[in-house]
Amino acid sequence: MTEARGKIRVAVAGGTGYMGVELMRLLALHPRIEVRRATSEQYAGKRLADVYPSFRGRLEIRLEELDARKLADGVEVVFSALPHGAAAATIVEVLKRPVAVFDLSADFRLRDPEEFRRWYGEHPAPELLGQSVYGIPELARERIRDARIVAVPGCYPTGALLALVPLARAGAIAAGPIVVDSKSGASGAGRAAKTELLFGEVQENVRAYGVGRHRHLPEIVQGLRAEGCSRSVVFTPHLVPIRRGILTTIYVPLQSGADVDAIFRSSLGAEPFVQLLGEGRFPDVRDVRGTNEAQIGWTVLEAESMAIVVTALDNLGKGGSGQAVQGFNVRFGLDERTGLDQIAAVP
Amino acid sequence: MTEARGKIRVAVAGGTGYMGVELMRLLALHPRIEVRRATSEQYAGKRLADVYPSFRGRLEIRLEELDARKLADGVEVVFSALPHGAAAATIVEVLKRPVAVFDLSADFRLRDPEEFRRWYGEHPAPELLGQSVYGIPELARERIRDARIVAVPGCYPTGALLALVPLARAGAIAAGPIVVDSKSGASGAGRAAKTELLFGEVQENVRAYGVGRHRHLPEIVQGLRAEGCSRSVVFTPHLVPIRRGILTTIYVPLQSGADVDAIFRSSLGAEPFVQLLGEGRFPDVRDVRGTNEAQIGWTVLEAESMAIVVTALDNLGKGGSGQAVQGFNVRFGLDERTGLDQIAAVP
Amino acid sequence: MTEARGKIRVAVAGGTGYMGVELMRLLALHPRIEVRRATSEQYAGKRLADVYPSFRGRLEIRLEELDARKLADGVEVVFSALPHGAAAATIVEVLKRPVAVFDLSADFRLRDPEEFRRWYGEHPAPELLGQSVYGIPELARERIRDARIVAVPGCYPTGALLALVPLARAGAIAAGPIVVDSKSGASGAGRAAKTELLFGEVQENVRAYGVGRHRHLPEIVQGLRAEGCSRSVVFTPHLVPIRRGILTTIYVPLQSGADVDAIFRSSLGAEPFVQLLGEGRFPDVRDVRGTNEAQIGWTVLEAESMAIVVTALDNLGKGGSGQAVQGFNVRFGLDERTGLDQIAAVP
Amino acid sequence: MTEARGKIRVAVAGGTGYMGVELMRLLALHPRIEVRRATSEQYAGKRLADVYPSFRGRLEIRLEELDARKLADGVEVVFSALPHGAAAATIVEVLKRPVAVFDLSADFRLRDPEEFRRWYGEHPAPELLGQSVYGIPELARERIRDARIVAVPGCYPTGALLALVPLARAGAIAAGPIVVDSKSGASGAGRAAKTELLFGEVQENVRAYGVGRHRHLPEIVQGLRAEGCSRSVVFTPHLVPIRRGILTTIYVPLQSGADVDAIFRSSLGAEPFVQLLGEGRFPDVRDVRGTNEAQIGWTVLEAESMAIVVTALDNLGKGGSGQAVQGFNVRFGLDERTGLDQIAAVP
C-alpha cells in the first residue's frame, strides 16, 4: 500500500447522503488529503463514480460497508456523516485508534448528557461528550487545534451563533427573547426517501416546522450560555424550495449604546470565511452557495433597541462539510483556505 | 348596449399585470359579474385571450388603453390594479360617477396624509383618504357594506393583521416589539421587467429586503393603532423562490393568561375564508395557493410569554384579488363565497 | 341515508395520491356529483380535510380502507386512482354491481393481453380488456357514452394522440419514425416516497428516462394502429422540475400536400378543451396548469417534409383526473364543461 | 505595475452578465491567469466584489467602461462576453494588438458572411470570419493551438456537435432529418431584464421557442457540413425552469451496421471533459452543473435504425465560459484541466 507523500489519509463514514457527498467532493479536491475509504449503506460495493458520475477521474474508489473496527485502518482522520446515534456508536470504536474525528452528526455537539437525552435519547458514550470541541473555527479556533473529536455544528446553529456569539461576548444583548427565524433548503433534511421531501411537496411551498422545539435550539442556547449569555432564544426553522442554503434572520434586543458595527468588525472582520456586508446590506443565499463562506448584514432599529442581523450560508458548506474541512485545516495546521478556495457560481 | 340580467357590470384598470390577471380570472369565473372593460398599458388593442390564452372562450374582450373619464361608462364597479400613484389619479376621476371602487394599490390604504407622503410621496387627492375603507372583510365587514372606496390591503398586512388584530382586540399583546417575518413569492413584486426578479436571480435564492422599512409596515401599524394597540412592529419581508404565496411568522409578546386558542376561535372560527389549524399545527403555503383562504396555526411558548403565529395566504388571492372579490361580495350583499369556491390544487 | 337531489353519487378508490387528490378536488367542485366514499391506503381513518386542509368545508368525509366489495355500495360511479394491478383486482369486483367505472391506471388501456403482459405482467381479468373504452373524448366521444369501463389514458399518450390521431385520420403522416419528445413534471410519477423524486434530486435537474421503452409507448402505438397508421413511434419522456404539466414536442414526417392547419381546425377546432394556437405559436405549460385544457401549436418545415407539433396539458388535468371528469360528463349526458370551467392561474 | 510571475495576463470585456461572471469566476480561480481588467456596461466604476460579493478577496478589481482601444493594454489575451455585434466591433480594434481573442458571442462562429447576414445582419468585419477557429477542443484541438480568434461555440451547438460530429466522421448517419431537441436553463438567455425571463414566467413552466429557426441551428449545420455530412437538422430549443444546464436529446438515423458504442469510445473515450455513460444510461444535468464536463448516454433502436443520444452540459460551463478556458489552456500549451478541476456539487 503506497502512501501519497505529504497527504493526510482520511476515511469517510457515510459518503453518499447529501452531507456525505458534499464532504467527498471537498475532500477529493483538497490538495493535502487522500481519501482512503468511504462507506455507504445504500451503495456499498459500487464505485463512487457510478453513483455520482462527476467523481469519475477525480476520486476512483469503491464504496464499502461500514465496519467500525476497520474504518480507521491506515488513516489519520475519520470524518463521519452518519446519522445521529449511528455516528456515536461508530466513533466510540474508532477512537480506540490514534485518529482525529470530525463528526457531522449531533452526537457530540451537546455537552450535557441530560440535555442530549431530552432531544435525542440515551447517548451510547456520554463520557465522551466532554472531550469534543464544538467546531466553529471563528469562535473556537484554539480548542480545535488540540481536539480529538470535532463536533461539526448543525447548519442552523452556525448561522445563528456566528452572529450572536460576538454580540454576547461584547455584552451587547439586552433582556427579552432573541428571535431566530431561519429559511432552509431541502438538503438540510438529508436524502432519505420521505414523502414530505418529495419535489411535489416542497416546490412552490413554504412551511415552518419544529416551531419552538427544533433539535438545533439547544445547540444555539448552549453556545450562548458558554459565553455567559442566558437570554432565551425562540427559534423557528422554515423549509423553502431551494436545494442548498440557509438564510437566518435574527432579532436581537440590544443594550443601549451597543455598537453592532464595531463588534462585528473587531470579532469577524479578519475571518477568511466570513464576509461582513455591513449596515443596511443583506446577503443573498445564492452568493454563498457551494462555498464555505458566511455573509452577514445587519441594521439597528434605534426606536425598538433591536438589531436585525441576517446571515447566509450553505447548509452543506459552512453549515456542514465545508466547516468540517475548515476545522480539519485548523486541526492540522494548514492554511485555513486549503481546498476551500471557492467562488459561488452565479447564477 | 345589452345588459346581462342579474349581473353587476364591472371595469378593470390594469388587467394584465400579475395582480390584474388574477383579478380577471376571478371576475371571469364569478357568476354575478360581467366584465365590460379592461385596460392594459402593455397590451392595449390586443385580445385578452391572445395575451393569456386560457381566457379563450371564458372572457372574450379586447384590452383598452386607460382613459379615466370613460373607465366607469356603463358599469357599477371599477376595480383598479394600477400601480400606486396612477391608481389615485384615475380613481379621482372615476369617482365623479356613481360607482364603487376597489383599489388594489396603496393609494387609499393609509388614512394619514403625512404618513402617506413619508412612504409614497404627495397624494393627488388627500381629501379622499378618509373616505376609503381598509378592506379586510374579517376585520371590517360592516364598514365595507357602505364603502365608496375599498382599499384592498397589501399582501403582507393581511397576513399580519388577520392574526394580530384579534389578539389586539382581546388585549392579549404585551409590551415589547412584535416581530413579523414574512416569506413571499415573486409575484408580489409585480410583472415589471427588473433584473432582480429574473429567474436567474430568484431561483435557488432567498433574500431579505426592505428590512425594517418596507412600505407595508405602516399599514400593519395603522391596523393595530386602530384597535388601540400601540406596540411597535418590526417587519422583515423575504423573497423566496415561489410564484405565489406568503408565509408570515409572527412573534407576539403575550399578556399573562391570554388564551390564544380561545381568542382565535371566537374571532375567526366562523369565517368562511379563514382556517384555524390550531395549536401546534402550521400551514403550508401550497394549501392556500390559488384560493382566497388564509390558514393560521400557532403555539404558545409559556417560558418566553410569547405566541408564535404562522399565517399562510396567496398574495394574489387573500392577499390581493381574492380579497377584492370577497369585499365586492360583501359590498353587494352576495354570499361571500360567490365566485371564490376554490380548493387549492395539490401538488 | 339521504340523497342529494339530482346528484350522481360516486366513490373514489385511491383519493390521496397526486392523481387522486386532484380527482377529489374536481369531484368536490362538480355541481352534479356527490362524493360518497373515498379510500386511502396511507390515511384511512383520517378526515380528508386533515390530510389536505383546503378541503375543509368543501368535502367533509373520512377516508376509508379499500374494500372492493363495498366500494360500489350506494353509488352509480366508481373512479379508481389506484396503481396498476391493484386497480384491475378492485374493478373486477366492483363490476359485479351496475356501476360505471373510470380507471386512471393502465389496467384497461391496452386491448391486447399479450401487449399488456409484456409491459405490466399478467392481467387479472384479461377478458375485460375488450370491454373498456380508451377515454379521450375528443377522439372517442361516442364510444364513451355507452362505456362500462372508461380507461382514462396515460398523461403522455393524451399529449401525443390529440395531435397525431387527427393527422393519422387525414392520412397526412408519411413514412419514417414519428419522434415524440415529452417534458413532464414530477407529479406524473406519483406521491410514493422514492429517492429519485426528492426535491434535491429533481430541482435544477433535467433527465431522460425510459428512453425508447416507456410504458406509455404502447398506448401511443395502439392509438395510431386503431386509425390504420402503422408508422413507428420513438418516445422519450423527460423529467423537468415542475410540479404539474407536460409539454410534448412531436416531429411528424408529412405527406406532401398535407394541410396541417386545415386538419387540426376541422378535427379539433370546435372542441371545448382543445385550444389551437395555430402555425408558429407554441404553448406554455403554465397556460393549462390546473385545467382540463390542451393547447396545440405547430409549424411545418417544408424542406424536411416535417411538422413540429407542440402540445401542452396538465398531467393531472387533461392528462388524468380532468379527462376522467370530462369523460364522466360525456357518459352521463352532461354539458362537457360541467365542473371543469377553469382558467389557468397565472403566474 | 508588478507582474505576477508565470501568469498570463488577460482582459475581459463584459464581465458581469451571466456568461461573463462565470468567466470571471473561472479566471479568478485559474492558477496561471491574472485578470488585469474587466469591463461592465451596467456596473462600470464599481468593485466586482460589490456586485458579486463572493469575489471579495479572490478578485479585487474595479469594473471599467469598455474602451476597445485600451482593452488589450498590457495583456496577452482578451476574452469577450459581449453580445453579438458589440463583440465584433470591439474585437476588430483589439486585434490591432498582438493578442489572442476568445469570443463568447456569435460574431465569429459562422464562416460564411452570407449565412451570418441571414441570422444576425451585416457583419462589421466579414474578412475576419475566415480567421477564427470554432472552438470545441474535442473536435478542433490542433487548430485552436494556432488560433488568433477562438469563436467559443453556442451552448446548444456544443451539446449537439459533441455527439454528432463523431458519428458523422464515422459515416454512421443515414438519410432523414436529424432531430435535436434541447432543454435549456434560463441563464442561456442572459441577464437582460426581459418580461419573459421573470421568475413568474419561467417557474413551473416549459415552452419551446425559435422552433425550427433558432440562431444556433446554422452552427450545428455548419459543423456537420465541415465533416461532409449534409443531412438536414431539425432543432427545437425549450426553456425549462433551471438556472444552468442543457439536456439535448438527439434522434439520429443510423446507417445499418453502425457501431455507436465503438464510435464514441474511439473518438471521445480519452477526453478529459467528456464522460461516456454508455448504452442505456443517460445523463442528469445536475451532474455537470458548475463544471466543464459533458456527459453522453445513448441507446440504439434497431427496428427504427435510429440512435437516441442524450448529452448534458452546463450552458455557462462546457457550453460557454468553461469551454473558453479549456480552449485557452489548449492555446497556451497548458494541461487542459488547469483551472477546471471541478466536481459537480450535488444536490
PDB file of N, CA and C in Angstrom, chain B residues 18 42-43 52 186-187 190-195 197-204 240-243, chain D residues 18 42-43 52 186-187 190-195 197-204 240-243:
ATOM      1  N   TYR B  18     -49.561  40.848 -12.801  1.00  0.00           N
ATOM      2  CA  TYR B  18     -49.846  39.619 -12.059  1.00  0.00           C
ATOM      3  C   TYR B  18     -51.105  39.772 -11.193  1.00  0.00           C
ATOM      4  N   GLN B  42     -49.576  47.708 -21.452  1.00  0.00           N
ATOM      5  CA  GLN B  42     -48.666  46.976 -22.331  1.00  0.00           C
ATOM      6  C   GLN B  42     -49.373  46.349 -23.525  1.00  0.00           C
ATOM      7  N   TYR B  43     -50.628  45.951 -23.349  1.00  0.00           N
ATOM      8  CA  TYR B  43     -51.279  45.140 -24.376  1.00  0.00           C
ATOM      9  C   TYR B  43     -52.547  45.787 -24.938  1.00  0.00           C
ATOM     10  N   TYR B  52     -53.195  36.032 -22.667  1.00  0.00           N
ATOM     11  CA  TYR B  52     -53.307  34.906 -21.730  1.00  0.00           C
ATOM     12  C   TYR B  52     -54.269  33.894 -22.340  1.00  0.00           C
ATOM     13  N   ALA B 186     -42.484  35.623  -5.714  1.00  0.00           N
ATOM     14  CA  ALA B 186     -42.016  36.710  -6.570  1.00  0.00           C
ATOM     15  C   ALA B 186     -43.147  37.504  -7.201  1.00  0.00           C
ATOM     16  N   SER B 187     -44.340  36.933  -7.322  1.00  0.00           N
ATOM     17  CA  SER B 187     -45.413  37.674  -7.985  1.00  0.00           C
ATOM     18  C   SER B 187     -45.829  38.899  -7.184  1.00  0.00           C
ATOM     19  N   GLY B 190     -44.791  42.091  -8.699  1.00  0.00           N
ATOM     20  CA  GLY B 190     -45.353  42.500  -9.976  1.00  0.00           C
ATOM     21  C   GLY B 190     -44.618  41.936 -11.173  1.00  0.00           C
ATOM     22  N   ARG B 191     -45.055  42.373 -12.354  1.00  0.00           N
ATOM     23  CA  ARG B 191     -44.597  41.775 -13.603  1.00  0.00           C
ATOM     24  C   ARG B 191     -43.679  42.708 -14.391  1.00  0.00           C
ATOM     25  N   ALA B 192     -43.259  43.804 -13.786  1.00  0.00           N
ATOM     26  CA  ALA B 192     -42.336  44.695 -14.496  1.00  0.00           C
ATOM     27  C   ALA B 192     -40.996  43.994 -14.690  1.00  0.00           C
ATOM     28  N   ALA B 193     -40.379  44.241 -15.825  1.00  0.00           N
ATOM     29  CA  ALA B 193     -39.115  43.583 -16.160  1.00  0.00           C
ATOM     30  C   ALA B 193     -37.969  44.224 -15.380  1.00  0.00           C
ATOM     31  N   LYS B 194     -37.605  43.609 -14.275  1.00  0.00           N
ATOM     32  CA  LYS B 194     -36.498  44.102 -13.455  1.00  0.00           C
ATOM     33  C   LYS B 194     -35.474  42.986 -13.294  1.00  0.00           C
ATOM     34  N   THR B 195     -34.214  43.367 -13.349  1.00  0.00           N
ATOM     35  CA  THR B 195     -33.152  42.368 -13.239  1.00  0.00           C
ATOM     36  C   THR B 195     -33.297  41.513 -11.989  1.00  0.00           C
ATOM     37  N   LEU B 197     -35.682  40.436 -10.478  1.00  0.00           N
ATOM     38  CA  LEU B 197     -36.795  39.488 -10.484  1.00  0.00           C
ATOM     39  C   LEU B 197     -36.645  38.417 -11.558  1.00  0.00           C
ATOM     40  N   LEU B 198     -35.511  38.424 -12.267  1.00  0.00           N
ATOM     41  CA  LEU B 198     -35.274  37.382 -13.268  1.00  0.00           C
ATOM     42  C   LEU B 198     -35.206  36.012 -12.598  1.00  0.00           C
ATOM     43  N   PHE B 199     -35.583  35.012 -13.365  1.00  0.00           N
ATOM     44  CA  PHE B 199     -35.492  33.649 -12.850  1.00  0.00           C
ATOM     45  C   PHE B 199     -34.093  33.361 -12.304  1.00  0.00           C
ATOM     46  N   GLY B 200     -33.073  33.797 -13.031  1.00  0.00           N
ATOM     47  CA  GLY B 200     -31.695  33.529 -12.625  1.00  0.00           C
ATOM     48  C   GLY B 200     -31.307  34.198 -11.314  1.00  0.00           C
ATOM     49  N   GLU B 201     -32.073  35.203 -10.887  1.00  0.00           N
ATOM     50  CA  GLU B 201     -31.762  35.902  -9.639  1.00  0.00           C
ATOM     51  C   GLU B 201     -32.589  35.374  -8.463  1.00  0.00           C
ATOM     52  N   VAL B 202     -33.738  34.797  -8.760  1.00  0.00           N
ATOM     53  CA  VAL B 202     -34.674  34.399  -7.699  1.00  0.00           C
ATOM     54  C   VAL B 202     -34.564  32.908  -7.382  1.00  0.00           C
ATOM     55  N   GLN B 203     -34.407  32.113  -8.429  1.00  0.00           N
ATOM     56  CA  GLN B 203     -34.344  30.664  -8.248  1.00  0.00           C
ATOM     57  C   GLN B 203     -33.154  30.298  -7.362  1.00  0.00           C
ATOM     58  N   GLU B 204     -33.357  29.320  -6.496  1.00  0.00           N
ATOM     59  CA  GLU B 204     -32.286  28.869  -5.599  1.00  0.00           C
ATOM     60  C   GLU B 204     -31.670  30.018  -4.808  1.00  0.00           C
ATOM     61  N   VAL B 240     -38.725  34.501  -1.502  1.00  0.00           N
ATOM     62  CA  VAL B 240     -38.385  33.083  -1.662  1.00  0.00           C
ATOM     63  C   VAL B 240     -38.822  32.640  -3.055  1.00  0.00           C
ATOM     64  N   PRO B 241     -38.193  31.584  -3.581  1.00  0.00           N
ATOM     65  CA  PRO B 241     -38.456  31.219  -4.977  1.00  0.00           C
ATOM     66  C   PRO B 241     -39.754  30.433  -5.173  1.00  0.00           C
ATOM     67  N   ILE B 242     -40.847  31.078  -4.927  1.00  0.00           N
ATOM     68  CA  ILE B 242     -42.151  30.552  -5.310  1.00  0.00           C
ATOM     69  C   ILE B 242     -42.857  31.643  -6.101  1.00  0.00           C
ATOM     70  N   ARG B 243     -43.804  31.247  -6.914  1.00  0.00           N
ATOM     71  CA  ARG B 243     -44.518  32.235  -7.713  1.00  0.00           C
ATOM     72  C   ARG B 243     -45.518  33.002  -6.866  1.00  0.00           C
TER      73      ARG B 243
ATOM     74  N   TYR D  18     -24.456  36.906 -17.164  1.00  0.00           N
ATOM     75  CA  TYR D  18     -24.364  35.537 -16.640  1.00  0.00           C
ATOM     76  C   TYR D  18     -23.157  34.805 -17.223  1.00  0.00           C
ATOM     77  N   GLN D  42     -23.105  47.881 -17.194  1.00  0.00           N
ATOM     78  CA  GLN D  42     -24.047  48.231 -16.134  1.00  0.00           C
ATOM     79  C   GLN D  42     -23.349  48.706 -14.862  1.00  0.00           C
ATOM     80  N   TYR D  43     -22.169  48.163 -14.595  1.00  0.00           N
ATOM     81  CA  TYR D  43     -21.563  48.393 -13.290  1.00  0.00           C
ATOM     82  C   TYR D  43     -20.199  49.078 -13.362  1.00  0.00           C
ATOM     83  N   TYR D  52     -20.848  41.260  -7.077  1.00  0.00           N
ATOM     84  CA  TYR D  52     -20.933  39.835  -6.754  1.00  0.00           C
ATOM     85  C   TYR D  52     -20.063  39.585  -5.529  1.00  0.00           C
ATOM     86  N   ALA D 186     -32.515  28.980 -17.868  1.00  0.00           N
ATOM     87  CA  ALA D 186     -32.800  30.365 -18.217  1.00  0.00           C
ATOM     88  C   ALA D 186     -31.551  31.222 -18.373  1.00  0.00           C
ATOM     89  N   SER D 187     -30.431  30.815 -17.795  1.00  0.00           N
ATOM     90  CA  SER D 187     -29.250  31.669 -17.900  1.00  0.00           C
ATOM     91  C   SER D 187     -28.736  31.742 -19.331  1.00  0.00           C
ATOM     92  N   GLY D 190     -29.285  35.009 -20.961  1.00  0.00           N
ATOM     93  CA  GLY D 190     -28.607  36.198 -20.471  1.00  0.00           C
ATOM     94  C   GLY D 190     -29.320  36.865 -19.307  1.00  0.00           C
ATOM     95  N   ARG D 191     -28.762  38.010 -18.901  1.00  0.00           N
ATOM     96  CA  ARG D 191     -29.217  38.681 -17.689  1.00  0.00           C
ATOM     97  C   ARG D 191     -29.975  39.981 -17.974  1.00  0.00           C
ATOM     98  N   ALA D 192     -30.299  40.217 -19.241  1.00  0.00           N
ATOM     99  CA  ALA D 192     -31.067  41.424 -19.539  1.00  0.00           C
ATOM    100  C   ALA D 192     -32.467  41.304 -18.945  1.00  0.00           C
ATOM    101  N   ALA D 193     -32.999  42.430 -18.472  1.00  0.00           N
ATOM    102  CA  ALA D 193     -34.316  42.432 -17.816  1.00  0.00           C
ATOM    103  C   ALA D 193     -35.406  42.349 -18.871  1.00  0.00           C
ATOM    104  N   LYS D 194     -35.899  41.146 -19.099  1.00  0.00           N
ATOM    105  CA  LYS D 194     -36.978  40.932 -20.055  1.00  0.00           C
ATOM    106  C   LYS D 194     -38.151  40.249 -19.338  1.00  0.00           C
ATOM    107  N   THR D 195     -39.346  40.670 -19.667  1.00  0.00           N
ATOM    108  CA  THR D 195     -40.533  40.095 -19.012  1.00  0.00           C
ATOM    109  C   THR D 195     -40.546  38.581 -19.115  1.00  0.00           C
ATOM    110  N   LEU D 197     -38.396  36.472 -19.069  1.00  0.00           N
ATOM    111  CA  LEU D 197     -37.409  35.765 -18.254  1.00  0.00           C
ATOM    112  C   LEU D 197     -37.631  35.977 -16.757  1.00  0.00           C
ATOM    113  N   LEU D 198     -38.699  36.657 -16.402  1.00  0.00           N
ATOM    114  CA  LEU D 198     -39.006  36.830 -14.980  1.00  0.00           C
ATOM    115  C   LEU D 198     -39.267  35.484 -14.325  1.00  0.00           C
ATOM    116  N   PHE D 199     -38.989  35.415 -13.051  1.00  0.00           N
ATOM    117  CA  PHE D 199     -39.268  34.196 -12.313  1.00  0.00           C
ATOM    118  C   PHE D 199     -40.723  33.753 -12.497  1.00  0.00           C
ATOM    119  N   GLY D 200     -41.634  34.716 -12.446  1.00  0.00           N
ATOM    120  CA  GLY D 200     -43.053  34.391 -12.576  1.00  0.00           C
ATOM    121  C   GLY D 200     -43.429  33.819 -13.926  1.00  0.00           C
ATOM    122  N   GLU D 201     -42.584  34.006 -14.931  1.00  0.00           N
ATOM    123  CA  GLU D 201     -42.876  33.494 -16.270  1.00  0.00           C
ATOM    124  C   GLU D 201     -42.179  32.161 -16.544  1.00  0.00           C
ATOM    125  N   VAL D 202     -41.107  31.900 -15.835  1.00  0.00           N
ATOM    126  CA  VAL D 202     -40.282  30.723 -16.131  1.00  0.00           C
ATOM    127  C   VAL D 202     -40.586  29.572 -15.172  1.00  0.00           C
ATOM    128  N   GLN D 203     -40.788  29.923 -13.899  1.00  0.00           N
ATOM    129  CA  GLN D 203     -41.030  28.904 -12.877  1.00  0.00           C
ATOM    130  C   GLN D 203     -42.297  28.115 -13.214  1.00  0.00           C
ATOM    131  N   GLU D 204     -42.272  26.830 -12.974  1.00  0.00           N
ATOM    132  CA  GLU D 204     -43.437  25.975 -13.217  1.00  0.00           C
ATOM    133  C   GLU D 204     -43.947  26.112 -14.654  1.00  0.00           C
ATOM    134  N   VAL D 240     -36.612  25.446 -19.810  1.00  0.00           N
ATOM    135  CA  VAL D 240     -37.110  24.746 -18.621  1.00  0.00           C
ATOM    136  C   VAL D 240     -36.654  25.515 -17.385  1.00  0.00           C
ATOM    137  N   PRO D 241     -37.373  25.364 -16.271  1.00  0.00           N
ATOM    138  CA  PRO D 241     -37.080  26.203 -15.101  1.00  0.00           C
ATOM    139  C   PRO D 241     -35.886  25.737 -14.280  1.00  0.00           C
ATOM    140  N   ILE D 242     -34.725  25.803 -14.881  1.00  0.00           N
ATOM    141  CA  ILE D 242     -33.472  25.616 -14.153  1.00  0.00           C
ATOM    142  C   ILE D 242     -32.604  26.823 -14.483  1.00  0.00           C
ATOM    143  N   ARG D 243     -31.658  27.106 -13.608  1.00  0.00           N
ATOM    144  CA  ARG D 243     -30.790  28.254 -13.846  1.00  0.00           C
ATOM    145  C   ARG D 243     -29.754  27.942 -14.910  1.00  0.00           C
TER     146      ARG D 243
END
